[in-house]
CSV table of C-alpha atoms in Angstrom, one decimal:
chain,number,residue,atom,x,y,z
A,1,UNK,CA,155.9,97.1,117.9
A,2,UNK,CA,152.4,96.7,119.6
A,3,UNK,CA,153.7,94.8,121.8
A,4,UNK,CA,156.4,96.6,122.8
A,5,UNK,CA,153.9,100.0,122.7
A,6,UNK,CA,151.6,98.0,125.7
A,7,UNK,CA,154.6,97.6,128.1
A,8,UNK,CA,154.7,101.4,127.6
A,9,UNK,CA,154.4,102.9,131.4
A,10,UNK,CA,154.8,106.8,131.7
A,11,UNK,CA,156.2,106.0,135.4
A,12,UNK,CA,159.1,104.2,134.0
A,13,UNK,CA,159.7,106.5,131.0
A,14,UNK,CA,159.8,109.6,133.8
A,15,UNK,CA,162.7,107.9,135.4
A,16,UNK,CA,164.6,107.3,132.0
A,17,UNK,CA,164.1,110.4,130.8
A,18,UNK,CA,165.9,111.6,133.6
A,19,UNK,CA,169.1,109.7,132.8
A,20,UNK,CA,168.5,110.9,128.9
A,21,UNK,CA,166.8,107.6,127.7
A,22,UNK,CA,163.8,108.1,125.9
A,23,UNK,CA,161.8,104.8,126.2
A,24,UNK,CA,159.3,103.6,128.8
A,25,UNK,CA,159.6,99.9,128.9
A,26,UNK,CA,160.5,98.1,131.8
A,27,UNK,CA,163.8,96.3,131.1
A,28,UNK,CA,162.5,93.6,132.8
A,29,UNK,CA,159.7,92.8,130.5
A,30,UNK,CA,161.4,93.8,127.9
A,31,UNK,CA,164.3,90.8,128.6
A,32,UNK,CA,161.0,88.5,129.1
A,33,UNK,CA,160.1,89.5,125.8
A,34,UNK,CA,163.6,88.6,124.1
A,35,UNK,CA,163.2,85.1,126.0
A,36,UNK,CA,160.0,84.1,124.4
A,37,UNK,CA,161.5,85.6,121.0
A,38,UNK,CA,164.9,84.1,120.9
A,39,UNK,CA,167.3,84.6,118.5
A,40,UNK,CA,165.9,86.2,115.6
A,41,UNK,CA,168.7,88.5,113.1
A,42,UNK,CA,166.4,89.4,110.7
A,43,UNK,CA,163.7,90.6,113.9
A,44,UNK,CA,166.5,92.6,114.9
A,45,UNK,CA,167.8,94.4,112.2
A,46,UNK,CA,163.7,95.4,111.2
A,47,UNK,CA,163.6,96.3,114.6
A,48,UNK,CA,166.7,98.3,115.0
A,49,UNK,CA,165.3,100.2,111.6
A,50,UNK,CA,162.8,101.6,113.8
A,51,UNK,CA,164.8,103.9,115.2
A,52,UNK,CA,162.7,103.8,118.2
A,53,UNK,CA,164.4,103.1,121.3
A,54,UNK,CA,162.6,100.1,122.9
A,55,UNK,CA,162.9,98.6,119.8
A,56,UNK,CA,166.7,98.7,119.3
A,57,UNK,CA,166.7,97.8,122.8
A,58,UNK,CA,164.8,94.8,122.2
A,59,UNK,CA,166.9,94.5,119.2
A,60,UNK,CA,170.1,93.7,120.9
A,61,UNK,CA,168.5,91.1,122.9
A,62,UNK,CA,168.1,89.2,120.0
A,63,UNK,CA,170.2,89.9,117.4
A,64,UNK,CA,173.1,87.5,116.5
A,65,UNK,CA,176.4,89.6,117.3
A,66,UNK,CA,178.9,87.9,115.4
A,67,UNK,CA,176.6,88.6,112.2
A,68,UNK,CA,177.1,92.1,111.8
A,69,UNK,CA,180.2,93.2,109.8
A,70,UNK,CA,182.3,96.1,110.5
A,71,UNK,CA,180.5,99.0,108.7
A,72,UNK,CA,177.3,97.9,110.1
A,73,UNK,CA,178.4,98.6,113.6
A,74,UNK,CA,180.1,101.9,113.2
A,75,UNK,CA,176.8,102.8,111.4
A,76,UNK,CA,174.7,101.4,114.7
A,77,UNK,CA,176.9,103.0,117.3
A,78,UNK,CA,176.6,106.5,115.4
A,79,UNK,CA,172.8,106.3,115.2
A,80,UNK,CA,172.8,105.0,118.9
A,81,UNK,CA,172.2,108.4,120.5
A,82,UNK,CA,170.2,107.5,123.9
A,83,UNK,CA,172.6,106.3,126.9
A,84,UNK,CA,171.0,102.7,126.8
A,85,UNK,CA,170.5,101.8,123.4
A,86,UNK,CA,174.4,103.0,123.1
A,87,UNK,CA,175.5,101.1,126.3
A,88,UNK,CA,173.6,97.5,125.2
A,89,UNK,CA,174.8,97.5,121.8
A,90,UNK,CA,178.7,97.9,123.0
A,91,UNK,CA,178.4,95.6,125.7
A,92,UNK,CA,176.3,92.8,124.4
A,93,UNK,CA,176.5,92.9,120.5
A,94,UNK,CA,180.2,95.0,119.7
A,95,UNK,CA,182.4,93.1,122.3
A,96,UNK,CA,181.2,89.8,121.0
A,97,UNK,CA,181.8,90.4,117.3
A,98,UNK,CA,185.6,89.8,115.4
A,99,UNK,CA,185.5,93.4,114.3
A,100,UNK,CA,186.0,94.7,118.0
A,101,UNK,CA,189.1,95.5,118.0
A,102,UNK,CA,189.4,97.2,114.6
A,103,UNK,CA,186.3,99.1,115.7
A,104,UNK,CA,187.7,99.8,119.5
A,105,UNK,CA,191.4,101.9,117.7
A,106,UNK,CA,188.9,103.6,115.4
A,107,UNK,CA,186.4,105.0,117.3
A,108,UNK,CA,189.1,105.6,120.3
A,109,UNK,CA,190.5,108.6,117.5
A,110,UNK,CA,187.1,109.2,116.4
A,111,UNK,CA,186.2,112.9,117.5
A,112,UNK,CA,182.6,112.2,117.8
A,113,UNK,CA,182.5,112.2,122.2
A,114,UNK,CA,179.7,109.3,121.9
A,115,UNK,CA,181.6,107.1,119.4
A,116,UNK,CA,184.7,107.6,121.2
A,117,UNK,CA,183.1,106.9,124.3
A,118,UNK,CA,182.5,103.3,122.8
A,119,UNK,CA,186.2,103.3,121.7
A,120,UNK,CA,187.5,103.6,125.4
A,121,UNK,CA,184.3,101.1,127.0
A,122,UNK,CA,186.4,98.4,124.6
A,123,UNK,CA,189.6,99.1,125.6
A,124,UNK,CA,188.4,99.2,129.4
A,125,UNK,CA,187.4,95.7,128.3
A,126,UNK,CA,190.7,94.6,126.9
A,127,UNK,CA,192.2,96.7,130.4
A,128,UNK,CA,190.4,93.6,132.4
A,129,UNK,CA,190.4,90.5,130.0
A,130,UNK,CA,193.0,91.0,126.9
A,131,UNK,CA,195.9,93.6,128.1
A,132,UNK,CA,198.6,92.3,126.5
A,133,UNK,CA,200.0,94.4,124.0
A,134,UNK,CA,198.3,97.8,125.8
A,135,UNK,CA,200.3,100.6,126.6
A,136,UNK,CA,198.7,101.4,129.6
A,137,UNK,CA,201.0,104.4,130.7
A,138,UNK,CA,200.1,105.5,127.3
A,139,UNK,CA,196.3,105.2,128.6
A,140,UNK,CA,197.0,106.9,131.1
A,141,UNK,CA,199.0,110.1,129.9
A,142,UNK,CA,195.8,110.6,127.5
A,143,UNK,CA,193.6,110.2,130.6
A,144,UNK,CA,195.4,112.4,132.4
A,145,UNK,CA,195.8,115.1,129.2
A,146,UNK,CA,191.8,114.8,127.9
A,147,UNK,CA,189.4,113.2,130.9
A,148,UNK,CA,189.2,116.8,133.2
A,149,UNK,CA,187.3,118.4,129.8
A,150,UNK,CA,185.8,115.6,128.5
A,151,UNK,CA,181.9,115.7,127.8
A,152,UNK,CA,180.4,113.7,130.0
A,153,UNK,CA,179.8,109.9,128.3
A,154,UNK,CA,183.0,110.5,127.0
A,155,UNK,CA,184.8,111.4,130.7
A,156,UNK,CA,182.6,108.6,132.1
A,157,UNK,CA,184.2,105.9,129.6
A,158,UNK,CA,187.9,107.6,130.5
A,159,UNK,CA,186.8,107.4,133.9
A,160,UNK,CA,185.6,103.7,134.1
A,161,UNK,CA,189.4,103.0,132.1
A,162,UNK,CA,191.3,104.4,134.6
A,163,UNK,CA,189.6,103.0,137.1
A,164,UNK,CA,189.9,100.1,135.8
A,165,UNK,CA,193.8,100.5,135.0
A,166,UNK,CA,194.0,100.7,138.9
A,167,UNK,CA,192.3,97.6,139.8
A,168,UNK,CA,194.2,95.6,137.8
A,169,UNK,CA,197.4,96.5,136.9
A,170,UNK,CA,199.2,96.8,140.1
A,171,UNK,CA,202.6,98.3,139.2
A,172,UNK,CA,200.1,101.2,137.6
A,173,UNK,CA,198.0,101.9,140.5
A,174,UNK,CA,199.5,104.4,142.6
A,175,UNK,CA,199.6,106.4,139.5
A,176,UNK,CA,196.0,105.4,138.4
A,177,UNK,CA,195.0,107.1,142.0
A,178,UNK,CA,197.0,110.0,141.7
A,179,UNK,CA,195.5,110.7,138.7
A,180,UNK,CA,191.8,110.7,140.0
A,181,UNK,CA,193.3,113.0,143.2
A,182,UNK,CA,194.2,115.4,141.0
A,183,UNK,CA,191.8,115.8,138.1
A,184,UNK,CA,189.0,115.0,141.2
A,185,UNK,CA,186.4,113.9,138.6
A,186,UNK,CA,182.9,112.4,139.9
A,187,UNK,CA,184.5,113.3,143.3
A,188,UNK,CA,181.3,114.6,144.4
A,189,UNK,CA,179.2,112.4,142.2
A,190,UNK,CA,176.0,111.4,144.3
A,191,UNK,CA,176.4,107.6,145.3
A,192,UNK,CA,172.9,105.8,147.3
A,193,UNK,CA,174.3,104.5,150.4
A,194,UNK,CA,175.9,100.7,149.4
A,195,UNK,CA,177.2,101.3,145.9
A,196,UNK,CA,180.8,102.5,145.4
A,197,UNK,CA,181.8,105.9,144.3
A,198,UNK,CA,183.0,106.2,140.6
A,199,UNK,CA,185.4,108.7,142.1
A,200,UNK,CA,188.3,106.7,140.7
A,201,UNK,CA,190.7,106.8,144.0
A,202,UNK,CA,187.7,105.5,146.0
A,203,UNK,CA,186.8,102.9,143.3
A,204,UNK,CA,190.1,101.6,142.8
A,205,UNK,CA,190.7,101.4,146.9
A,206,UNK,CA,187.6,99.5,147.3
A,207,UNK,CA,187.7,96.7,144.7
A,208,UNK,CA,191.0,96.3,145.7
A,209,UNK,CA,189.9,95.9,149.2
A,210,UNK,CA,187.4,93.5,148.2
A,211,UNK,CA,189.8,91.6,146.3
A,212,UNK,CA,192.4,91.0,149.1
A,213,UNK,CA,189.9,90.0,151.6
A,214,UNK,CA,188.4,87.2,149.7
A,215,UNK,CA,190.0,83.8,150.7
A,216,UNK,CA,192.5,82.4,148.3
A,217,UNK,CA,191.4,79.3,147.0
């Protein structure tokens, strides 16, 4: 925890506070940190007891994901409150452990807008890797229903699904598209000159794009 309190910057907390983070560590350092540490569960779980957010961060770097059992991670992603600390523990510790799937239908139906958020980040994961047995016009009819009003990490995670839905599922995609045209969410979001919009019509067109110009092998 000193450790972690000298990488402290007030520059770089400025910047997270804006995105609703509450931490000032550089991410860098903080990955250096998790190099030198390695794998340590019991670190991790003192750490994520904390409840500070560098910490948990740091946490998930070196926890051992497959270790956790199904309660403890519905208890984690409840108490994971900042955007960061909720978007590591999904992505590097929840999506590598056998209770994923169990955990992804439960918090999809969960009527917490964070937890479900994490609920929909899995099944976008399954959309990509695993989508046998989806029912991705079923996705898609609950997207179209619930994303328009959806708070915002919520919408974002609907978002990212049907996105993703268009990208690679092509018998879906004209729909997928339509979709985005008509609810228009993140049509307008503000995109540095570069990066893709999350606008989901413009997303999908692009990676598609990408995808058909790269040289078959």
């Amino acid at each position: 925890m000193a450790e972690l309190a000298a990488l402290e910057d007030p520059k770089t907390r400025a910047v997270n506070e804006k995105h609703g983070d509450d931490h000032g560590v550089n991410l860098g350092r903080l990955r250096a940190l998790a190099k030198r540490l390695k794998t340590q569960h019991e670190l991790a779980t003192g750490l994520w007891a904390t409840d500070d957010s560098a910490a948990r961060l740091l946490a998930l770097l070196v926890c051992r994901p497959k270790a956790f059992t199904r309660d403890e991670l519905d208890a984690m992603v409840r108490a994971a409150r900042t955007p960061k600390v909720h978007d590591w523990l999904v992505n590097y510790v929840v999506k590598k452990n056998p209770h994923a799937e169990e955990l992804r239908l439960a918090w999809s139906a969960d009527t917490d807008p964070v937890v479900a958020s994490a609920g929909w980040a899995l099944t976008t994961e399954r959309v990509a890797k695993k989508p046998a047995g989806l029912d991705l016009a079923g996705l898609l009819d609950v997207i179209e229903a619930e994303m328009k009003d959806a708070p915002d990490r919520l919408q974002w995670a609907m978002n990212h699904c049907l996105a993703q839905i268009g990208i690679e599922h092509p018998g879906h995609r004209a729909r997928a598209i339509a979709i985005g045209e008509r609810l228009g969410v993140l049509r307008d979001y503000p995109t540095p000159p570069g990066c893709t919009s999350p606008f989901a019509p413009v997303w999908i067109t692009e990676m598609v794009r990408r995808r058909e110009g790269e040289p078959t092998a």
